[in-house]
C-alpha positions in Angstrom: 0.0 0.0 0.0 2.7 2.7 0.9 4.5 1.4 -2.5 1.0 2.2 -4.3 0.1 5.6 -2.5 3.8 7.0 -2.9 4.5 6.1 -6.6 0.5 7.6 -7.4 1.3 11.1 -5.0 4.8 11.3 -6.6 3.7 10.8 -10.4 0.7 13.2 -9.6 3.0 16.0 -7.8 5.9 15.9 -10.7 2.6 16.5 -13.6 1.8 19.2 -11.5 5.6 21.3 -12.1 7.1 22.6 -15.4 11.0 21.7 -17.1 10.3 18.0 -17.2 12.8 15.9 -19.1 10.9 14.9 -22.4 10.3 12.2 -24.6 10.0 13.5 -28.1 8.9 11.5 -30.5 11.9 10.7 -34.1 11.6 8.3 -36.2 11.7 5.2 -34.0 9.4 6.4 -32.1 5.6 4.9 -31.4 4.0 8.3 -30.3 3.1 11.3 -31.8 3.3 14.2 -28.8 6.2 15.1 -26.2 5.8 13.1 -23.4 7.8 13.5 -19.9 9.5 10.6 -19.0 9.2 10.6 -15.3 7.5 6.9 -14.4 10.3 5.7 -13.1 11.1 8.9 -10.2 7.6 7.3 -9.2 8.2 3.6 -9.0 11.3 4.1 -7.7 9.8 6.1 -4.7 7.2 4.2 -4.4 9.6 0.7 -3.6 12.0 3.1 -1.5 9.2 3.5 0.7 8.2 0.1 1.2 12.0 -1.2 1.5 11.5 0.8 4.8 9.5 -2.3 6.1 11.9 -4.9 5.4 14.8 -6.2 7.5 16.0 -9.0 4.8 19.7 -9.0 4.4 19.8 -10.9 1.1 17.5 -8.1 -0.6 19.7 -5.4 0.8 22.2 -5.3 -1.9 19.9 -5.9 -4.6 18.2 -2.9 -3.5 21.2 -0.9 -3.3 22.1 -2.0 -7.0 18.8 -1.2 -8.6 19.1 2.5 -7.1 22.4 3.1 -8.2 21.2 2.3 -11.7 18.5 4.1 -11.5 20.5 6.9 -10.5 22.5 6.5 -13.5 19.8 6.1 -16.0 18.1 9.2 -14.4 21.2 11.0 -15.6 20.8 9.4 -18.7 17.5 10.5 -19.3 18.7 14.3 -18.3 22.0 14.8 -19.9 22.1 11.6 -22.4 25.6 8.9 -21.4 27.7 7.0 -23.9 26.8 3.4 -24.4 29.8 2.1 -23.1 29.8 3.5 -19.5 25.7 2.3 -19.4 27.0 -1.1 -20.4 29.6 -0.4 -18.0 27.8 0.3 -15.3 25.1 -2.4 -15.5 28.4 -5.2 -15.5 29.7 -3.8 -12.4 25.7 -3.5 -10.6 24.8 -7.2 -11.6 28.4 -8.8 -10.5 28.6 -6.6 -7.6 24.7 -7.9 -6.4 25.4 -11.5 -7.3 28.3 -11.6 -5.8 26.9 -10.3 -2.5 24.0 -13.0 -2.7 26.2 -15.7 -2.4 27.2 -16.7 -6.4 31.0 -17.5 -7.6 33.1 -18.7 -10.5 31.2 -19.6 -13.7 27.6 -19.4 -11.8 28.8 -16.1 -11.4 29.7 -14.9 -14.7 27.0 -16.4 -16.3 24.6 -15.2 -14.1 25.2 -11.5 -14.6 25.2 -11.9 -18.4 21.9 -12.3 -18.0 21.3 -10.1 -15.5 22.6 -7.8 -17.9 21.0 -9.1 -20.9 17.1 -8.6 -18.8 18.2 -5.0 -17.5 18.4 -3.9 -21.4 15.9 -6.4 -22.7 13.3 -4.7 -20.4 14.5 -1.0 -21.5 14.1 -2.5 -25.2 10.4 -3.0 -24.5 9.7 0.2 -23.2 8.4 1.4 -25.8 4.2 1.5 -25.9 1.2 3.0 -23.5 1.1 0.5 -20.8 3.3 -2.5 -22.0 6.5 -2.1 -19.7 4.0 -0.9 -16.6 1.8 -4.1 -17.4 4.6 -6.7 -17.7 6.1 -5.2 -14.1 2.2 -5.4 -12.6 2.2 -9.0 -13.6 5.3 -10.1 -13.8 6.6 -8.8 -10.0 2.4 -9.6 -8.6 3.5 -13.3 -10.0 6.5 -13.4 -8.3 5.3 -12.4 -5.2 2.2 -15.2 -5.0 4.9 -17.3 -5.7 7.5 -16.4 -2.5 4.2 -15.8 -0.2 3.0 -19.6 -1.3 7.1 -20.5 -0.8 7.4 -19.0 2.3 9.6 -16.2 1.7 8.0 -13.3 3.2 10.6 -10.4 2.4 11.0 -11.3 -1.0 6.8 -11.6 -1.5 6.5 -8.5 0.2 9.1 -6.0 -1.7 7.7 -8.1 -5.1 4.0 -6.8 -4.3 5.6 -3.6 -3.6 7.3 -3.4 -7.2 4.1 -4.5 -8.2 2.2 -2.1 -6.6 4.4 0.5 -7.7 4.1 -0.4 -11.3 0.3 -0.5 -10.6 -0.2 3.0 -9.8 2.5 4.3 -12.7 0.2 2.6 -14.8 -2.7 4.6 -13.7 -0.6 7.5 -15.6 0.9 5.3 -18.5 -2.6 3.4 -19.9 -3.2 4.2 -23.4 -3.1 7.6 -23.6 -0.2 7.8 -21.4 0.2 10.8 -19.8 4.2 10.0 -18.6 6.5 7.1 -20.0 8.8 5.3 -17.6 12.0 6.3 -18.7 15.6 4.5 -18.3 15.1 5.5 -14.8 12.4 3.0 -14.3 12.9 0.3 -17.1 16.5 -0.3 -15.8 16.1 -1.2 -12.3 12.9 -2.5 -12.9 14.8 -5.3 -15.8 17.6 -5.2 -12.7 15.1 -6.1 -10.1 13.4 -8.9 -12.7 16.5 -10.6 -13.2 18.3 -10.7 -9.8 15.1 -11.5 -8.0 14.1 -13.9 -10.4 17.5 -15.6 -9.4 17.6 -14.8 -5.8 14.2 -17.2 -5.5 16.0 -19.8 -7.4 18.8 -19.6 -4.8 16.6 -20.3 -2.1 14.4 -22.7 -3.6 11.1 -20.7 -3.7 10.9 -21.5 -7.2 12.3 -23.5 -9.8 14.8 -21.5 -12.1 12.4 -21.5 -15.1 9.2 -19.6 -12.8 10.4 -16.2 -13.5 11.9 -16.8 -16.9 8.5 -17.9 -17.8 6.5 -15.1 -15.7 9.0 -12.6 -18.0 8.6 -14.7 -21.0 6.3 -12.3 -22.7 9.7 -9.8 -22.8 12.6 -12.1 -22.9 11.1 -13.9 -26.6 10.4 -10.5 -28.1 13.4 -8.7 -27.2 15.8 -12.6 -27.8 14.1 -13.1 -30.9 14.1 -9.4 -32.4 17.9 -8.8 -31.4 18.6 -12.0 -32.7 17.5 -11.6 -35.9 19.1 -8.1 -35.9 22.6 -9.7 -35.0 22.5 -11.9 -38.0 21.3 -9.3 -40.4 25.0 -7.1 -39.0 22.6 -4.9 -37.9 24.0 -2.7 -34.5 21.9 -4.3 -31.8 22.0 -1.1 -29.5 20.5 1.7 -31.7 16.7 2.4 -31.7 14.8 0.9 -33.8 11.1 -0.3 -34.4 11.2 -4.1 -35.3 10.3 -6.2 -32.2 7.0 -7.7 -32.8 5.0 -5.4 -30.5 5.9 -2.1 -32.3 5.2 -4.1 -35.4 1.5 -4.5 -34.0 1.3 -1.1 -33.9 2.6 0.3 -37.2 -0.1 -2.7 -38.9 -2.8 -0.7 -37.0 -3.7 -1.9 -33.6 -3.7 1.2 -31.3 -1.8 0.8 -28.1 -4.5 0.3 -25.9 -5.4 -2.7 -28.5 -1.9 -3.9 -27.8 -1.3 -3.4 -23.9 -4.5 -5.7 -23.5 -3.4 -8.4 -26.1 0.2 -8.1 -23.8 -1.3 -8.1 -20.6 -3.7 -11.4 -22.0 -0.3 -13.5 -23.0 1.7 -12.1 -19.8 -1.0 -13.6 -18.0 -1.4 -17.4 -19.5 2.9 -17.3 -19.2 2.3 -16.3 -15.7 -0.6 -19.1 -15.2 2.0 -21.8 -16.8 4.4 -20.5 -13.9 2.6 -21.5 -11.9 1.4 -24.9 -13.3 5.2 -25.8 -13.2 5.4 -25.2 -9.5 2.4 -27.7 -9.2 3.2 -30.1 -11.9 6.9 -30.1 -11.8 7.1 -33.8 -13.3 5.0 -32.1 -17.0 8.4 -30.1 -17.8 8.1 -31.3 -21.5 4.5 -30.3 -21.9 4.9 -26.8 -20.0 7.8 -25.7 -22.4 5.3 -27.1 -25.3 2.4 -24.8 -24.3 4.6 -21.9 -23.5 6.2 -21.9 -26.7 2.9 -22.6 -28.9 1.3 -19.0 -28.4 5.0 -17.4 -29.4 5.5 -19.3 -32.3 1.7 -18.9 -33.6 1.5 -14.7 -32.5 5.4 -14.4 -34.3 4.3 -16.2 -37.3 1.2 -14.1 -37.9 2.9 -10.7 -37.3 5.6 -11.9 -40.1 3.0 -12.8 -42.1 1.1 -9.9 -41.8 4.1 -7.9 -41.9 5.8 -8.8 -45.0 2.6 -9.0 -47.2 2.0 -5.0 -45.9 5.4 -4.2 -47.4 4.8 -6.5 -50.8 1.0 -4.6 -51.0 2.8 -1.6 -50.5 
Protein backbone atom coordinates (compact mmCIF):
# COMPACT_ATOMS: atom_id res chain seq x y z
CA UNK A 1 0.00 0.00 0.00
CA UNK A 2 2.73 2.66 0.90
CA UNK A 3 4.53 1.40 -2.45
CA UNK A 4 0.99 2.21 -4.32
CA UNK A 5 0.08 5.57 -2.51
CA UNK A 6 3.78 7.00 -2.88
CA UNK A 7 4.49 6.14 -6.63
CA UNK A 8 0.46 7.62 -7.45
CA UNK A 9 1.26 11.06 -5.00
CA UNK A 10 4.79 11.26 -6.57
CA UNK A 11 3.66 10.83 -10.43
CA UNK A 12 0.65 13.20 -9.56
CA UNK A 13 3.04 15.99 -7.83
CA UNK A 14 5.95 15.95 -10.67
CA UNK A 15 2.63 16.48 -13.64
CA UNK A 16 1.83 19.23 -11.51
CA UNK A 17 5.61 21.26 -12.12
CA UNK A 18 7.13 22.56 -15.44
CA UNK A 19 11.00 21.73 -17.13
CA UNK A 20 10.30 17.98 -17.18
CA UNK A 21 12.80 15.88 -19.08
CA UNK A 22 10.89 14.91 -22.41
CA UNK A 23 10.34 12.22 -24.61
CA UNK A 24 10.03 13.46 -28.06
CA UNK A 25 8.91 11.51 -30.52
CA UNK A 26 11.91 10.72 -34.09
CA UNK A 27 11.56 8.27 -36.23
CA UNK A 28 11.72 5.24 -33.99
CA UNK A 29 9.43 6.36 -32.08
CA UNK A 30 5.59 4.91 -31.44
CA UNK A 31 4.04 8.31 -30.28
CA UNK A 32 3.10 11.31 -31.76
CA UNK A 33 3.30 14.20 -28.81
CA UNK A 34 6.25 15.08 -26.20
CA UNK A 35 5.77 13.10 -23.41
CA UNK A 36 7.81 13.46 -19.94
CA UNK A 37 9.54 10.60 -19.02
CA UNK A 38 9.20 10.61 -15.29
CA UNK A 39 7.50 6.94 -14.38
CA UNK A 40 10.32 5.69 -13.07
CA UNK A 41 11.07 8.89 -10.22
CA UNK A 42 7.63 7.32 -9.17
CA UNK A 43 8.17 3.62 -9.02
CA UNK A 44 11.30 4.13 -7.75
CA UNK A 45 9.80 6.13 -4.72
CA UNK A 46 7.15 4.21 -4.37
CA UNK A 47 9.63 0.71 -3.62
CA UNK A 48 11.99 3.14 -1.50
CA UNK A 49 9.15 3.49 0.70
CA UNK A 50 8.18 0.13 1.17
CA UNK A 51 11.99 -1.18 1.54
CA UNK A 52 11.47 0.79 4.82
CA UNK A 53 9.49 -2.35 6.10
CA UNK A 54 11.92 -4.86 5.39
CA UNK A 55 14.82 -6.17 7.46
CA UNK A 56 15.97 -9.04 4.76
CA UNK A 57 19.71 -8.98 4.38
CA UNK A 58 19.82 -10.91 1.10
CA UNK A 59 17.50 -8.07 -0.63
CA UNK A 60 19.66 -5.42 0.81
CA UNK A 61 22.23 -5.31 -1.93
CA UNK A 62 19.89 -5.88 -4.65
CA UNK A 63 18.16 -2.94 -3.47
CA UNK A 64 21.17 -0.92 -3.28
CA UNK A 65 22.07 -2.03 -7.04
CA UNK A 66 18.83 -1.19 -8.60
CA UNK A 67 19.12 2.52 -7.06
CA UNK A 68 22.42 3.11 -8.15
CA UNK A 69 21.18 2.32 -11.71
CA UNK A 70 18.49 4.08 -11.48
CA UNK A 71 20.48 6.92 -10.51
CA UNK A 72 22.52 6.54 -13.47
CA UNK A 73 19.82 6.07 -15.99
CA UNK A 74 18.07 9.22 -14.36
CA UNK A 75 21.21 11.03 -15.56
CA UNK A 76 20.77 9.44 -18.74
CA UNK A 77 17.46 10.49 -19.33
CA UNK A 78 18.70 14.27 -18.35
CA UNK A 79 22.03 14.85 -19.91
CA UNK A 80 22.13 11.64 -22.39
CA UNK A 81 25.55 8.88 -21.38
CA UNK A 82 27.66 6.96 -23.87
CA UNK A 83 26.77 3.37 -24.38
CA UNK A 84 29.82 2.13 -23.09
CA UNK A 85 29.83 3.49 -19.50
CA UNK A 86 25.67 2.32 -19.39
CA UNK A 87 26.99 -1.13 -20.39
CA UNK A 88 29.61 -0.39 -17.99
CA UNK A 89 27.80 0.31 -15.28
CA UNK A 90 25.13 -2.39 -15.54
CA UNK A 91 28.35 -5.20 -15.47
CA UNK A 92 29.68 -3.79 -12.36
CA UNK A 93 25.67 -3.46 -10.57
CA UNK A 94 24.76 -7.17 -11.60
CA UNK A 95 28.35 -8.78 -10.52
CA UNK A 96 28.65 -6.60 -7.55
CA UNK A 97 24.73 -7.87 -6.43
CA UNK A 98 25.45 -11.49 -7.25
CA UNK A 99 28.31 -11.59 -5.80
CA UNK A 100 26.92 -10.32 -2.50
CA UNK A 101 24.04 -13.02 -2.70
CA UNK A 102 26.25 -15.72 -2.44
CA UNK A 103 27.17 -16.71 -6.35
CA UNK A 104 31.03 -17.53 -7.63
CA UNK A 105 33.08 -18.71 -10.50
CA UNK A 106 31.19 -19.61 -13.70
CA UNK A 107 27.57 -19.37 -11.83
CA UNK A 108 28.78 -16.11 -11.42
CA UNK A 109 29.66 -14.90 -14.74
CA UNK A 110 26.98 -16.43 -16.34
CA UNK A 111 24.57 -15.18 -14.12
CA UNK A 112 25.20 -11.52 -14.64
CA UNK A 113 25.22 -11.93 -18.44
CA UNK A 114 21.86 -12.35 -18.03
CA UNK A 115 21.32 -10.06 -15.48
CA UNK A 116 22.57 -7.80 -17.93
CA UNK A 117 21.04 -9.12 -20.92
CA UNK A 118 17.13 -8.61 -18.82
CA UNK A 119 18.20 -5.03 -17.47
CA UNK A 120 18.36 -3.91 -21.42
CA UNK A 121 15.90 -6.36 -22.70
CA UNK A 122 13.26 -4.68 -20.39
CA UNK A 123 14.52 -0.95 -21.51
CA UNK A 124 14.12 -2.51 -25.22
CA UNK A 125 10.45 -3.01 -24.51
CA UNK A 126 9.75 0.18 -23.21
CA UNK A 127 8.38 1.39 -25.76
CA UNK A 128 4.24 1.50 -25.93
CA UNK A 129 1.24 2.98 -23.52
CA UNK A 130 1.05 0.48 -20.82
CA UNK A 131 3.35 -2.46 -21.99
CA UNK A 132 6.48 -2.13 -19.70
CA UNK A 133 4.02 -0.86 -16.63
CA UNK A 134 1.82 -4.07 -17.37
CA UNK A 135 4.55 -6.66 -17.71
CA UNK A 136 6.06 -5.19 -14.13
CA UNK A 137 2.23 -5.41 -12.61
CA UNK A 138 2.19 -8.97 -13.63
CA UNK A 139 5.28 -10.13 -13.77
CA UNK A 140 6.65 -8.82 -9.99
CA UNK A 141 2.43 -9.60 -8.60
CA UNK A 142 3.46 -13.25 -10.02
CA UNK A 143 6.49 -13.38 -8.26
CA UNK A 144 5.29 -12.43 -5.24
CA UNK A 145 2.22 -15.23 -5.02
CA UNK A 146 4.90 -17.30 -5.68
CA UNK A 147 7.54 -16.44 -2.52
CA UNK A 148 4.17 -15.75 -0.16
CA UNK A 149 2.99 -19.63 -1.27
CA UNK A 150 7.10 -20.51 -0.75
CA UNK A 151 7.41 -18.99 2.33
CA UNK A 152 9.64 -16.23 1.66
CA UNK A 153 8.04 -13.34 3.25
CA UNK A 154 10.61 -10.38 2.41
CA UNK A 155 11.04 -11.28 -0.98
CA UNK A 156 6.76 -11.57 -1.49
CA UNK A 157 6.46 -8.47 0.24
CA UNK A 158 9.15 -6.01 -1.68
CA UNK A 159 7.69 -8.06 -5.11
CA UNK A 160 4.02 -6.80 -4.27
CA UNK A 161 5.57 -3.56 -3.59
CA UNK A 162 7.27 -3.38 -7.18
CA UNK A 163 4.14 -4.49 -8.23
CA UNK A 164 2.18 -2.09 -6.57
CA UNK A 165 4.44 0.49 -7.73
CA UNK A 166 4.14 -0.42 -11.27
CA UNK A 167 0.30 -0.50 -10.58
CA UNK A 168 -0.24 3.01 -9.79
CA UNK A 169 2.45 4.33 -12.67
CA UNK A 170 0.15 2.61 -14.79
CA UNK A 171 -2.71 4.62 -13.71
CA UNK A 172 -0.59 7.50 -15.56
CA UNK A 173 0.93 5.27 -18.46
CA UNK A 174 -2.58 3.41 -19.88
CA UNK A 175 -3.24 4.22 -23.38
CA UNK A 176 -3.12 7.61 -23.60
CA UNK A 177 -0.17 7.78 -21.35
CA UNK A 178 0.20 10.81 -19.80
CA UNK A 179 4.25 10.04 -18.60
CA UNK A 180 6.52 7.10 -19.96
CA UNK A 181 8.80 5.28 -17.56
CA UNK A 182 12.00 6.35 -18.74
CA UNK A 183 15.61 4.47 -18.34
CA UNK A 184 15.12 5.53 -14.84
CA UNK A 185 12.35 3.03 -14.27
CA UNK A 186 12.91 0.30 -17.07
CA UNK A 187 16.46 -0.33 -15.84
CA UNK A 188 16.10 -1.17 -12.25
CA UNK A 189 12.88 -2.51 -12.86
CA UNK A 190 14.81 -5.26 -15.77
CA UNK A 191 17.55 -5.21 -12.69
CA UNK A 192 15.11 -6.11 -10.12
CA UNK A 193 13.37 -8.87 -12.65
CA UNK A 194 16.55 -10.59 -13.17
CA UNK A 195 18.31 -10.70 -9.75
CA UNK A 196 15.09 -11.53 -7.97
CA UNK A 197 14.12 -13.91 -10.38
CA UNK A 198 17.46 -15.58 -9.45
CA UNK A 199 17.56 -14.77 -5.80
CA UNK A 200 14.24 -17.18 -5.48
CA UNK A 201 15.95 -19.81 -7.39
CA UNK A 202 18.81 -19.65 -4.82
CA UNK A 203 16.56 -20.27 -2.12
CA UNK A 204 14.44 -22.73 -3.59
CA UNK A 205 11.13 -20.71 -3.74
CA UNK A 206 10.92 -21.46 -7.16
CA UNK A 207 12.32 -23.49 -9.81
CA UNK A 208 14.79 -21.52 -12.15
CA UNK A 209 12.36 -21.53 -15.15
CA UNK A 210 9.22 -19.64 -12.75
CA UNK A 211 10.36 -16.23 -13.52
CA UNK A 212 11.93 -16.83 -16.87
CA UNK A 213 8.54 -17.87 -17.78
CA UNK A 214 6.46 -15.08 -15.75
CA UNK A 215 9.00 -12.63 -18.05
CA UNK A 216 8.60 -14.69 -21.00
CA UNK A 217 6.34 -12.26 -22.65
CA UNK A 218 9.72 -9.79 -22.82
CA UNK A 219 12.58 -12.06 -22.92
CA UNK A 220 11.15 -13.88 -26.59
CA UNK A 221 10.42 -10.47 -28.10
CA UNK A 222 13.43 -8.72 -27.23
CA UNK A 223 15.78 -12.59 -27.75
CA UNK A 224 14.07 -13.05 -30.91
CA UNK A 225 14.10 -9.44 -32.38
CA UNK A 226 17.85 -8.82 -31.43
CA UNK A 227 18.58 -12.01 -32.71
CA UNK A 228 17.49 -11.60 -35.88
CA UNK A 229 19.11 -8.11 -35.88
CA UNK A 230 22.63 -9.69 -35.04
CA UNK A 231 22.53 -11.89 -38.00
CA UNK A 232 21.34 -9.28 -40.42
CA UNK A 233 25.01 -7.10 -39.01
CA UNK A 234 22.62 -4.85 -37.88
CA UNK A 235 24.00 -2.68 -34.52
CA UNK A 236 21.90 -4.27 -31.81
CA UNK A 237 22.01 -1.08 -29.46
CA UNK A 238 20.54 1.67 -31.71
CA UNK A 239 16.68 2.40 -31.68
CA UNK A 240 14.84 0.85 -33.84
CA UNK A 241 11.13 -0.34 -34.39
CA UNK A 242 11.22 -4.10 -35.33
CA UNK A 243 10.31 -6.16 -32.22
CA UNK A 244 7.03 -7.70 -32.76
CA UNK A 245 4.96 -5.41 -30.45
CA UNK A 246 5.90 -2.06 -32.34
CA UNK A 247 5.20 -4.10 -35.39
CA UNK A 248 1.53 -4.54 -34.04
CA UNK A 249 1.28 -1.14 -33.87
CA UNK A 250 2.62 0.28 -37.17
CA UNK A 251 -0.06 -2.72 -38.90
CA UNK A 252 -2.81 -0.70 -37.00
CA UNK A 253 -3.69 -1.85 -33.56
CA UNK A 254 -3.68 1.20 -31.29
CA UNK A 255 -1.80 0.83 -28.13
CA UNK A 256 -4.51 0.30 -25.85
CA UNK A 257 -5.37 -2.66 -28.49
CA UNK A 258 -1.88 -3.85 -27.78
CA UNK A 259 -1.34 -3.43 -23.86
CA UNK A 260 -4.52 -5.66 -23.52
CA UNK A 261 -3.43 -8.44 -26.07
CA UNK A 262 0.19 -8.07 -23.84
CA UNK A 263 -1.31 -8.08 -20.60
CA UNK A 264 -3.73 -11.42 -21.96
CA UNK A 265 -0.35 -13.51 -23.02
CA UNK A 266 1.73 -12.14 -19.79
CA UNK A 267 -0.99 -13.56 -17.98
CA UNK A 268 -1.39 -17.40 -19.53
CA UNK A 269 2.87 -17.30 -19.25
CA UNK A 270 2.28 -16.34 -15.69
CA UNK A 271 -0.56 -19.07 -15.21
CA UNK A 272 2.03 -21.83 -16.84
CA UNK A 273 4.39 -20.50 -13.93
CA UNK A 274 2.60 -21.49 -11.91
CA UNK A 275 1.42 -24.92 -13.28
CA UNK A 276 5.21 -25.76 -13.25
CA UNK A 277 5.40 -25.25 -9.54
CA UNK A 278 2.45 -27.74 -9.18
CA UNK A 279 3.16 -30.14 -11.87
CA UNK A 280 6.87 -30.07 -11.76
CA UNK A 281 7.11 -33.82 -13.29
CA UNK A 282 5.03 -32.06 -17.03
CA UNK A 283 8.42 -30.10 -17.80
CA UNK A 284 8.08 -31.26 -21.53
CA UNK A 285 4.46 -30.31 -21.88
CA UNK A 286 4.90 -26.84 -20.05
CA UNK A 287 7.82 -25.72 -22.41
CA UNK A 288 5.34 -27.14 -25.34
CA UNK A 289 2.44 -24.83 -24.25
CA UNK A 290 4.56 -21.89 -23.51
CA UNK A 291 6.23 -21.86 -26.73
CA UNK A 292 2.85 -22.58 -28.88
CA UNK A 293 1.26 -18.95 -28.41
CA UNK A 294 5.01 -17.36 -29.41
CA UNK A 295 5.54 -19.29 -32.28
CA UNK A 296 1.72 -18.85 -33.55
CA UNK A 297 1.51 -14.72 -32.49
CA UNK A 298 5.37 -14.38 -34.30
CA UNK A 299 4.27 -16.17 -37.30
CA UNK A 300 1.18 -14.10 -37.92
CA UNK A 301 2.88 -10.74 -37.28
CA UNK A 302 5.55 -11.94 -40.12
CA UNK A 303 2.99 -12.79 -42.09
CA UNK A 304 1.11 -9.94 -41.82
CA UNK A 305 4.06 -7.87 -41.88
CA UNK A 306 5.77 -8.77 -45.00
CA UNK A 307 2.55 -9.04 -47.15
CA UNK A 308 1.97 -5.01 -45.85
CA UNK A 309 5.41 -4.22 -47.36
CA UNK A 310 4.83 -6.47 -50.77
CA UNK A 311 1.02 -4.55 -50.96
CA UNK A 312 2.80 -1.56 -50.50
Amino acid sequence: MSAFITCWLTLAWLLRRGSLPMDHPNERSLHATPTPRIGGLGILAGVGAASLWLADAALFPVMLAAFALAALSLLDDLRGLPVALRFLAHFVAAAACLLAIGLSGWALVGATLAVVWVTNLFNFMDGSDGLAGGMATIGFGALALAAWLGDAPDLAAFCAAIAAAALAFLRFNFPPARVFMGDAGSIPLGFLAATLGILGAMQGVWPWLFPLLVFSPFIVDASVTLGRRALRGEKIWRAHRSHYYQRVVLLGASHRQLALAAYALMLVMAALAFAHLVFPQQLVWLLILSAAPYIVIFTAIDFRWYRSRNEL
